[in-house]
CSV table of C-alpha atoms in Angstrom, one decimal:
chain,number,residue,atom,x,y,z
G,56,UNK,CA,-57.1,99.3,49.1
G,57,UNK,CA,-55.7,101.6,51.6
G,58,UNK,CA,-51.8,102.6,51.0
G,59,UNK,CA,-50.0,100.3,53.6
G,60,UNK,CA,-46.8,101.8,55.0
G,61,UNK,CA,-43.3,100.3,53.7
G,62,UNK,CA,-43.8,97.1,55.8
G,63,UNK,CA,-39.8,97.0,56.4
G,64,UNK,CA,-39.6,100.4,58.0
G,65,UNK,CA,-41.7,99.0,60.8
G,66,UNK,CA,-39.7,96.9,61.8
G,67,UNK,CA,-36.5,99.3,61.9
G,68,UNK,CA,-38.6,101.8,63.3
G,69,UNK,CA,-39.4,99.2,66.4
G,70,UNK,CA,-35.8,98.3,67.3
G,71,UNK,CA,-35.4,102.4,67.1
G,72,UNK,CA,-37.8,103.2,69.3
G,73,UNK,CA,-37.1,100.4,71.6
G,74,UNK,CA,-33.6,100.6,71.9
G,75,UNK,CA,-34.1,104.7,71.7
G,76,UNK,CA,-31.0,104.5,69.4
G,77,UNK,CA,-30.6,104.6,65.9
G,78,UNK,CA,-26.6,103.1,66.4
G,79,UNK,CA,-28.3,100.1,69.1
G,80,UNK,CA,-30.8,99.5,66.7
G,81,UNK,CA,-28.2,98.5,64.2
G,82,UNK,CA,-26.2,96.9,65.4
G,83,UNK,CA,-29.2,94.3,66.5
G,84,UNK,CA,-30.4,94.2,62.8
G,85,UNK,CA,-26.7,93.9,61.5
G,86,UNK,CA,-27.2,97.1,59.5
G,87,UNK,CA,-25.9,100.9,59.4
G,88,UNK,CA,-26.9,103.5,61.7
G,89,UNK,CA,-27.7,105.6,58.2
G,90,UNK,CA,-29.9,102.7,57.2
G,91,UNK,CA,-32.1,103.1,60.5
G,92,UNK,CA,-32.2,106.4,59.7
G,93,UNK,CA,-33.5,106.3,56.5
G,94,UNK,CA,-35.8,103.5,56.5
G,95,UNK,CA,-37.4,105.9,60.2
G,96,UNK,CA,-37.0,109.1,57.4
G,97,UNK,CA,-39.2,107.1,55.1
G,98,UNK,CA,-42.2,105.9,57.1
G,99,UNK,CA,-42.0,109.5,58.6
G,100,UNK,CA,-43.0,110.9,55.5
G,101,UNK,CA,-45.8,108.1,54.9
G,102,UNK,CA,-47.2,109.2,58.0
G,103,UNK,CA,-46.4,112.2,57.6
G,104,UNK,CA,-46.0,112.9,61.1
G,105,UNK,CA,-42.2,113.2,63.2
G,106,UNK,CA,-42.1,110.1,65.7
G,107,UNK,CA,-38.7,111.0,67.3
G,108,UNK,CA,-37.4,114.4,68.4
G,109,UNK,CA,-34.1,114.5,67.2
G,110,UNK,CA,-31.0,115.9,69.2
G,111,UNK,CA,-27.4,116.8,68.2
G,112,UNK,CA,-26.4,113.2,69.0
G,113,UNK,CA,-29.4,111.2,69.9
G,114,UNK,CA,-33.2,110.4,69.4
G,115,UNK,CA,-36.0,110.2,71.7
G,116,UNK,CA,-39.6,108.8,71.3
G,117,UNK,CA,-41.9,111.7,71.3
G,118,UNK,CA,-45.7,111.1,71.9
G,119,UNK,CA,-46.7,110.1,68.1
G,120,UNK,CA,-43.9,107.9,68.7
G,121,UNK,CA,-44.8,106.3,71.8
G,122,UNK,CA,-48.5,105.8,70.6
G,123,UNK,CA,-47.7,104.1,67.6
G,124,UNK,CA,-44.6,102.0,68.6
G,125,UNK,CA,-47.4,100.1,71.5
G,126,UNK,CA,-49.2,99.7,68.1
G,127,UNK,CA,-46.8,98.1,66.0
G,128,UNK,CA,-45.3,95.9,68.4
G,129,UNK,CA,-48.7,94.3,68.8
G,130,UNK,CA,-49.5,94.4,65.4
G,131,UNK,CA,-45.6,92.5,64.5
G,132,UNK,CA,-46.1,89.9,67.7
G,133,UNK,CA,-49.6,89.0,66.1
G,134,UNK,CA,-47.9,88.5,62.6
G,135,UNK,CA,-44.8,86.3,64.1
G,136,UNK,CA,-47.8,84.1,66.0
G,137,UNK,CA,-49.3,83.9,62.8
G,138,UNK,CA,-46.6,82.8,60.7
G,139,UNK,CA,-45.7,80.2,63.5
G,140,UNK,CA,-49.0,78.8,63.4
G,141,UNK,CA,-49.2,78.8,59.1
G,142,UNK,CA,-45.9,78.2,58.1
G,143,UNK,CA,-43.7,74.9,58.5
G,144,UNK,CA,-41.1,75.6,60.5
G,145,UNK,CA,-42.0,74.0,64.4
G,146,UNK,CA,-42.7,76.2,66.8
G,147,UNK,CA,-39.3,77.3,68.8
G,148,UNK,CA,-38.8,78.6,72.2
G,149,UNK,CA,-35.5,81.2,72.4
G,150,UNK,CA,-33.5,81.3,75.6
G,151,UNK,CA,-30.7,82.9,77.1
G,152,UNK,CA,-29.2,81.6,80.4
G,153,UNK,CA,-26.4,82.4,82.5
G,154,UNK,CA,-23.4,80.3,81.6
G,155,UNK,CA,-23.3,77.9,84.9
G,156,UNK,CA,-27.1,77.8,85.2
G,157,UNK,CA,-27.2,76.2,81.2
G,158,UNK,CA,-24.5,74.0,81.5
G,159,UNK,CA,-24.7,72.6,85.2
G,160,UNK,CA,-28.5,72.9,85.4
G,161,UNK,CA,-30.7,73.2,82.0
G,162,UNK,CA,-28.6,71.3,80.1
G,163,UNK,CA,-29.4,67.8,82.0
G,164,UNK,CA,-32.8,68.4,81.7
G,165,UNK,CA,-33.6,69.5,78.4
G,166,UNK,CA,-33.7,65.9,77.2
G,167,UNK,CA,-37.2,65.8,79.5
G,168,UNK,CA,-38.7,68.5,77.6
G,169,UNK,CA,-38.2,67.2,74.7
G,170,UNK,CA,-39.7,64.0,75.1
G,171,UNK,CA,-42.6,65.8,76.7
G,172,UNK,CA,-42.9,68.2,73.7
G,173,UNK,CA,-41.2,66.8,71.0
G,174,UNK,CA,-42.8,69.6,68.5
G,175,UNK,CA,-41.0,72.2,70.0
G,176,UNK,CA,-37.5,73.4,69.2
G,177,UNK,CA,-35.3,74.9,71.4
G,178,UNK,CA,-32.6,77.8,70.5
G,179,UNK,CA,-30.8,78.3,73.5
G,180,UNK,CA,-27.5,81.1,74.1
G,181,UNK,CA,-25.4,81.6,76.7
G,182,UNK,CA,-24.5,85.0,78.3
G,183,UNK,CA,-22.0,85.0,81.4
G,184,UNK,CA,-22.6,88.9,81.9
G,185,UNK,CA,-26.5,88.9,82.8
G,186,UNK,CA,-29.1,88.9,80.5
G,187,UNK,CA,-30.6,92.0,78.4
G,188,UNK,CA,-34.5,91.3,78.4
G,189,UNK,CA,-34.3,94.3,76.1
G,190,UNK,CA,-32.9,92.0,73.1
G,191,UNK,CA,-35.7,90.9,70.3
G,192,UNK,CA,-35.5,87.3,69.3
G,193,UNK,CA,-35.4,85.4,72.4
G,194,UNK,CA,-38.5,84.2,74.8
G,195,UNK,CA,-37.5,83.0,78.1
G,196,UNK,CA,-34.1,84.3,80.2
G,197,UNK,CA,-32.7,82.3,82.9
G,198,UNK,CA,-30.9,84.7,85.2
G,199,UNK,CA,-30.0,86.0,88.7
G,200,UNK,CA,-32.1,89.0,90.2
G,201,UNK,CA,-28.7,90.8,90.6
G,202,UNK,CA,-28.3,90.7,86.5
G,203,UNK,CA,-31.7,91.5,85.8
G,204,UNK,CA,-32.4,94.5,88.0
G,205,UNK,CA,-30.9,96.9,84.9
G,206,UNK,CA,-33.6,95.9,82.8
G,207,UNK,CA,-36.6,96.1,85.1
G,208,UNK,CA,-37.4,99.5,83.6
G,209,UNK,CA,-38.8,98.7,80.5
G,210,UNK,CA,-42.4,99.5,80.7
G,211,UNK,CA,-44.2,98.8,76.9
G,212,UNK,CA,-46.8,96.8,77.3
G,213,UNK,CA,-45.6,93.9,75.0
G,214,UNK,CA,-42.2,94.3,76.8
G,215,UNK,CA,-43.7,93.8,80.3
G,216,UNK,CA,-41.3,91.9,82.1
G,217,UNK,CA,-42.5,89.1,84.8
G,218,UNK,CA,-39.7,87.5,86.8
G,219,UNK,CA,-41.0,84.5,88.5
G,220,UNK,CA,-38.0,82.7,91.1
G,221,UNK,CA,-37.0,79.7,90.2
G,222,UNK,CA,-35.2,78.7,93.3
G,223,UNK,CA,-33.3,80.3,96.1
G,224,UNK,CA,-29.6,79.7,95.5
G,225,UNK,CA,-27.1,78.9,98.5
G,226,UNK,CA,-23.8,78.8,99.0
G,227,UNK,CA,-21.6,75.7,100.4
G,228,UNK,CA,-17.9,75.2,100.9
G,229,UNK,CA,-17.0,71.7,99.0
G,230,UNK,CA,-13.9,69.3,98.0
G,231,UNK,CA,-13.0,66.2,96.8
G,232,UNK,CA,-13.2,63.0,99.6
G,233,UNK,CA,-9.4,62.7,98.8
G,234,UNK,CA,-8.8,66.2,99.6
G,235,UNK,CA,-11.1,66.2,102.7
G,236,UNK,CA,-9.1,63.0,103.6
G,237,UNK,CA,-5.3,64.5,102.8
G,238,UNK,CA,-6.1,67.8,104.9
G,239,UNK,CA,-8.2,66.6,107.5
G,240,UNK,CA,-11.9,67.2,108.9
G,241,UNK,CA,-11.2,71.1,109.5
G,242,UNK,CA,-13.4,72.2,113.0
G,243,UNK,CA,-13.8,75.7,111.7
G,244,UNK,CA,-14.4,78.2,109.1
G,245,UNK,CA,-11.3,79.9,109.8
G,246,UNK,CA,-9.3,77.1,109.4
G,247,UNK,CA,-9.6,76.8,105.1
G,248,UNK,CA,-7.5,80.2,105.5
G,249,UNK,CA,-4.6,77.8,104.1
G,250,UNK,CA,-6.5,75.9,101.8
G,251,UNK,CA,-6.5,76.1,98.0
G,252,UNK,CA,-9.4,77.5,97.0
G,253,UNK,CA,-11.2,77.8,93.9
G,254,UNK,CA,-13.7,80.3,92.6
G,255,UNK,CA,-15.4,81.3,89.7
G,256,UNK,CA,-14.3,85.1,88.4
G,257,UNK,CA,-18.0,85.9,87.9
G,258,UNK,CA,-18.6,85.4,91.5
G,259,UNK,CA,-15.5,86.1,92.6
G,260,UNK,CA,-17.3,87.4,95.9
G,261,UNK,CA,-18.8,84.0,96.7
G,262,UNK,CA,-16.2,83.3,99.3
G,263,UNK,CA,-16.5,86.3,101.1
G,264,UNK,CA,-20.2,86.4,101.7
G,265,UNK,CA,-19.8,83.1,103.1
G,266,UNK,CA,-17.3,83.9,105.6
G,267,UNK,CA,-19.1,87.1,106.6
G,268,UNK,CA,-22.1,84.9,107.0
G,269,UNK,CA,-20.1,82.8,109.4
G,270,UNK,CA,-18.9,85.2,111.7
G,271,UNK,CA,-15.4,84.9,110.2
G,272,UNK,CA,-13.1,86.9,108.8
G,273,UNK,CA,-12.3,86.2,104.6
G,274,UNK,CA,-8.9,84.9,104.0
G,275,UNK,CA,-6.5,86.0,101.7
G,276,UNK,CA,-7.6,85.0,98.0
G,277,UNK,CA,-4.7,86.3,95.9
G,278,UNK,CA,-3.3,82.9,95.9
G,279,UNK,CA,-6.8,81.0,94.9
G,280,UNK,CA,-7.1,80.0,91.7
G,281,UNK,CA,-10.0,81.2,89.4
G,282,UNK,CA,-11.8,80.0,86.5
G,283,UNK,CA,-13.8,81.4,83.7
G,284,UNK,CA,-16.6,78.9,83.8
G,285,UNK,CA,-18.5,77.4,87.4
G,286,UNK,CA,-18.0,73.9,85.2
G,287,UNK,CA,-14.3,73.9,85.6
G,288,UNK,CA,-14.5,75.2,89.0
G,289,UNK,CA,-16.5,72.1,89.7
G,290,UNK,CA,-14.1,70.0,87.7
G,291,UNK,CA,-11.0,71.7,89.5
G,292,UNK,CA,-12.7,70.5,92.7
G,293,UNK,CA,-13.5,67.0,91.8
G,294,UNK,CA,-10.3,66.5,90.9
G,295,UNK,CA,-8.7,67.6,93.8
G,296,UNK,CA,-7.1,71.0,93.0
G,297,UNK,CA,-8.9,72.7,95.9
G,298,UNK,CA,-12.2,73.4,97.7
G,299,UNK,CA,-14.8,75.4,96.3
G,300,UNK,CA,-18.1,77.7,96.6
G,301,UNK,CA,-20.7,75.0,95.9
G,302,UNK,CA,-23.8,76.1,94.7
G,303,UNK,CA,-26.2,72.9,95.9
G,304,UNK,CA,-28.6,73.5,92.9
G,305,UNK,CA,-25.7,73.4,90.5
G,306,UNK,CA,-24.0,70.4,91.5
G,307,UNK,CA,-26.6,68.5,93.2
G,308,UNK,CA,-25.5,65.2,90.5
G,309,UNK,CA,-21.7,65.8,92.7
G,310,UNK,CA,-22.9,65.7,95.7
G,311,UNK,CA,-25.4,63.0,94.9
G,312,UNK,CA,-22.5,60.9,93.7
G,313,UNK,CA,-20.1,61.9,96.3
G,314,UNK,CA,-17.5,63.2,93.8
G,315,UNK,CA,-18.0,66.6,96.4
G,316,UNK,CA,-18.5,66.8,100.0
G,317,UNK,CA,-19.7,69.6,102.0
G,318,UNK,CA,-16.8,70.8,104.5
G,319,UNK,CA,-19.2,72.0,106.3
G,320,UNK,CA,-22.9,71.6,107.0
G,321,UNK,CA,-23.3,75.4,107.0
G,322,UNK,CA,-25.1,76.7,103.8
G,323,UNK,CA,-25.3,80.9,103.7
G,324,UNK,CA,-28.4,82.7,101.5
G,325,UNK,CA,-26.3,83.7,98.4
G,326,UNK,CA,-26.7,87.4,97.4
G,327,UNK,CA,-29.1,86.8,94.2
G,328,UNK,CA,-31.9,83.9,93.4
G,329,UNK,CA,-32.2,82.5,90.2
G,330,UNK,CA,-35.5,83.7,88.4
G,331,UNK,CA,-37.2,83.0,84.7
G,332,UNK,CA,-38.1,86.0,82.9
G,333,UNK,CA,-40.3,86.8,80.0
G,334,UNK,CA,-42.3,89.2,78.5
G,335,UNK,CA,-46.4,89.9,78.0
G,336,UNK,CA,-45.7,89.0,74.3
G,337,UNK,CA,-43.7,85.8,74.9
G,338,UNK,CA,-46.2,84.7,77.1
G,339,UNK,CA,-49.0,84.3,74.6
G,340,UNK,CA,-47.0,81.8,72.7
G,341,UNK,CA,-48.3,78.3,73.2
G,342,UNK,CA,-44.8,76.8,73.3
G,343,UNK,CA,-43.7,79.7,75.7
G,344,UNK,CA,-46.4,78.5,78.2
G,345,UNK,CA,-44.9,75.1,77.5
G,346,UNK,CA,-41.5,75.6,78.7
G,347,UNK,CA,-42.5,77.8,81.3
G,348,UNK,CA,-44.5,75.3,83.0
G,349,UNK,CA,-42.1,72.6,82.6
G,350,UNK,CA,-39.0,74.6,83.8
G,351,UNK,CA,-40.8,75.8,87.2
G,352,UNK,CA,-41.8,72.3,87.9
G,353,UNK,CA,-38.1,71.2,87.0
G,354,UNK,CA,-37.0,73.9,89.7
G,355,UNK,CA,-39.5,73.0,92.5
G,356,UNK,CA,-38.5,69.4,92.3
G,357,UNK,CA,-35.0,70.5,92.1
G,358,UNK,CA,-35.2,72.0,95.1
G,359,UNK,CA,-36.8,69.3,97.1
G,360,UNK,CA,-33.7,67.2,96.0
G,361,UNK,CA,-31.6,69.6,97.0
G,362,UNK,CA,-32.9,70.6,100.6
G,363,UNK,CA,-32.0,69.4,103.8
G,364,UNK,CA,-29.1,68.5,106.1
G,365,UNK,CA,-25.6,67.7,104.4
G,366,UNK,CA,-23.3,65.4,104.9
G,367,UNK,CA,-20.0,66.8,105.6
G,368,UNK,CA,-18.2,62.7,106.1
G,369,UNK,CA,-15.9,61.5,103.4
């Protein structure tokens, strides 16, 4: 039988080499940078061959490297299909979203998939900064181009990324019907200068695309109020605190209900569209293809809902 290499090292040397950082690497397997380092050292000498060229302070795939790291991410995405298919755990789908697209969006319609594929887990995270397709352990990302564009780089081939839309986000000034009511039907854009307005901090430019995209001039925010999360920006607005950015996509169930109602019928193109992302290995998984399908269906008939004229009466 032929000597195998230590089977652990493979898998420290692949964050490693992916991560092109012995200190990044560790701190994804929750160990010491020395421990990379060594367990590298090791299957270095059972190779007997260098993979990385080693600076003063950093590492860097040489051409042995890059040969055999295609190799052995191939070689670990066959083994994880493998153990899915023999072992008992179910076979589970990892997502990461953007904060206000999981909670206003995914959230309500996970239940769906469920039903429909009742064998399949879910393991789903939050991340309000953008998303890292670079991270191991997670399938599908649910992000905005604008947060993704960092990553698009990555070139391995099990770490090919394909970004697929999942709907055209827009942007729509919204209230309350009391607060609509209590201030009056404004006639233009420049008149919500002395409104309260909301926004969320992580689009904290919302309002001022929208006015540039209506000819206007922004008002002064200093005095709007923000919020960490688009759900209590919605939930500031439904209750009356102020108007708001609306995102149609992402409170489609307020407007449906009337608990929101445009100000105006003028939507503008936000900056970024939401898009799904995963990778060539991802892909291959069964339940990968699974969720894929059933989330870009969700999104097309989603945005059917959502399109349209808008009623802007209380």
């Amino acid at each position: 039988m032929l000597p195998l290499p230590p089977l652990d090292s493979l898998r420290f040397f692949e964050a490693a080499a992916r991560h092109q950082s012995f200190t990044v690497a560790a701190d994804e397997l929750d160990v010491t940078p020395a421990a990379v380092a060594h367990r590298v050292r090791t299957l270095e000498k059972h190779l007997d061959a260098e993979l990385f060229d080693r600076g003063a302070r950093s590492v860097r795939l040489n051409r042995r490297g890059r040969a055999y790291l295609k190799d052995v991410q191939r070689i670990l995405a066959d083994v994880h299909a493998i153990s899915q298919r023999t072992g008992r755990q179910p076979p589970r789908v990892g997502i990461v979203s953007v904060e206000a697209v999981a909670e206003t969006w995914l959230m309500p319609r996970l239940p769906s998939f469920r039903v429909a594929h009742p064998d399949i887990a879910i393991e789903l995270e939050t991340n309000h900064r953008g998303v890292d397709p670079k991270r191991s352990g997670f399938d599908c990302w649910l992000a905005y181009t604008d947060e993704t564009a960092a990553a698009r780089p990555l070139s391995q081939r099990e770490n090919t990324l394909l970004e697929e839309t999942l709907y055209e986000e827009q942007l729509l000034p919204v209230c309350s019907p009391a607060l609509l009511t209590a201030r009056g039907q404004p006639r233009r854009p420049a008149d919500l200068h002395d409104w309260p307005l909301l926004y969320d901090l992580g689009w904290d430019a919302d309002w001022s695309y929208w006015f540039t995209r209506q000819g206007e001039v922004t008002p002064d925010l200093s005095q709007a109020s923000g919020f960490r999360l688009y759900s209590m920006v919605i939930h500031a607005a439904v209750s009356g605190i102020g108007a708001a950015i609306g995102r149609p996509m992402l409170i489609a169930r307020e407007l449906e209900s009337r608990t929101l109602v445009p100000i105006f019928n003028r939507q503008a193109e936000a900056p970024a569209r939401c898009c799904l992302i995963t990778t060539a290995a991802s892909r291959r998984r069964p339940e990968v293809q699974a969720f894929r399908k059933w989330v870009l269906g969700e999104a097309e008939t989603a945005a059917r809902t959502v399109a349209g004229p808008v009623r802007t009466t209380p």
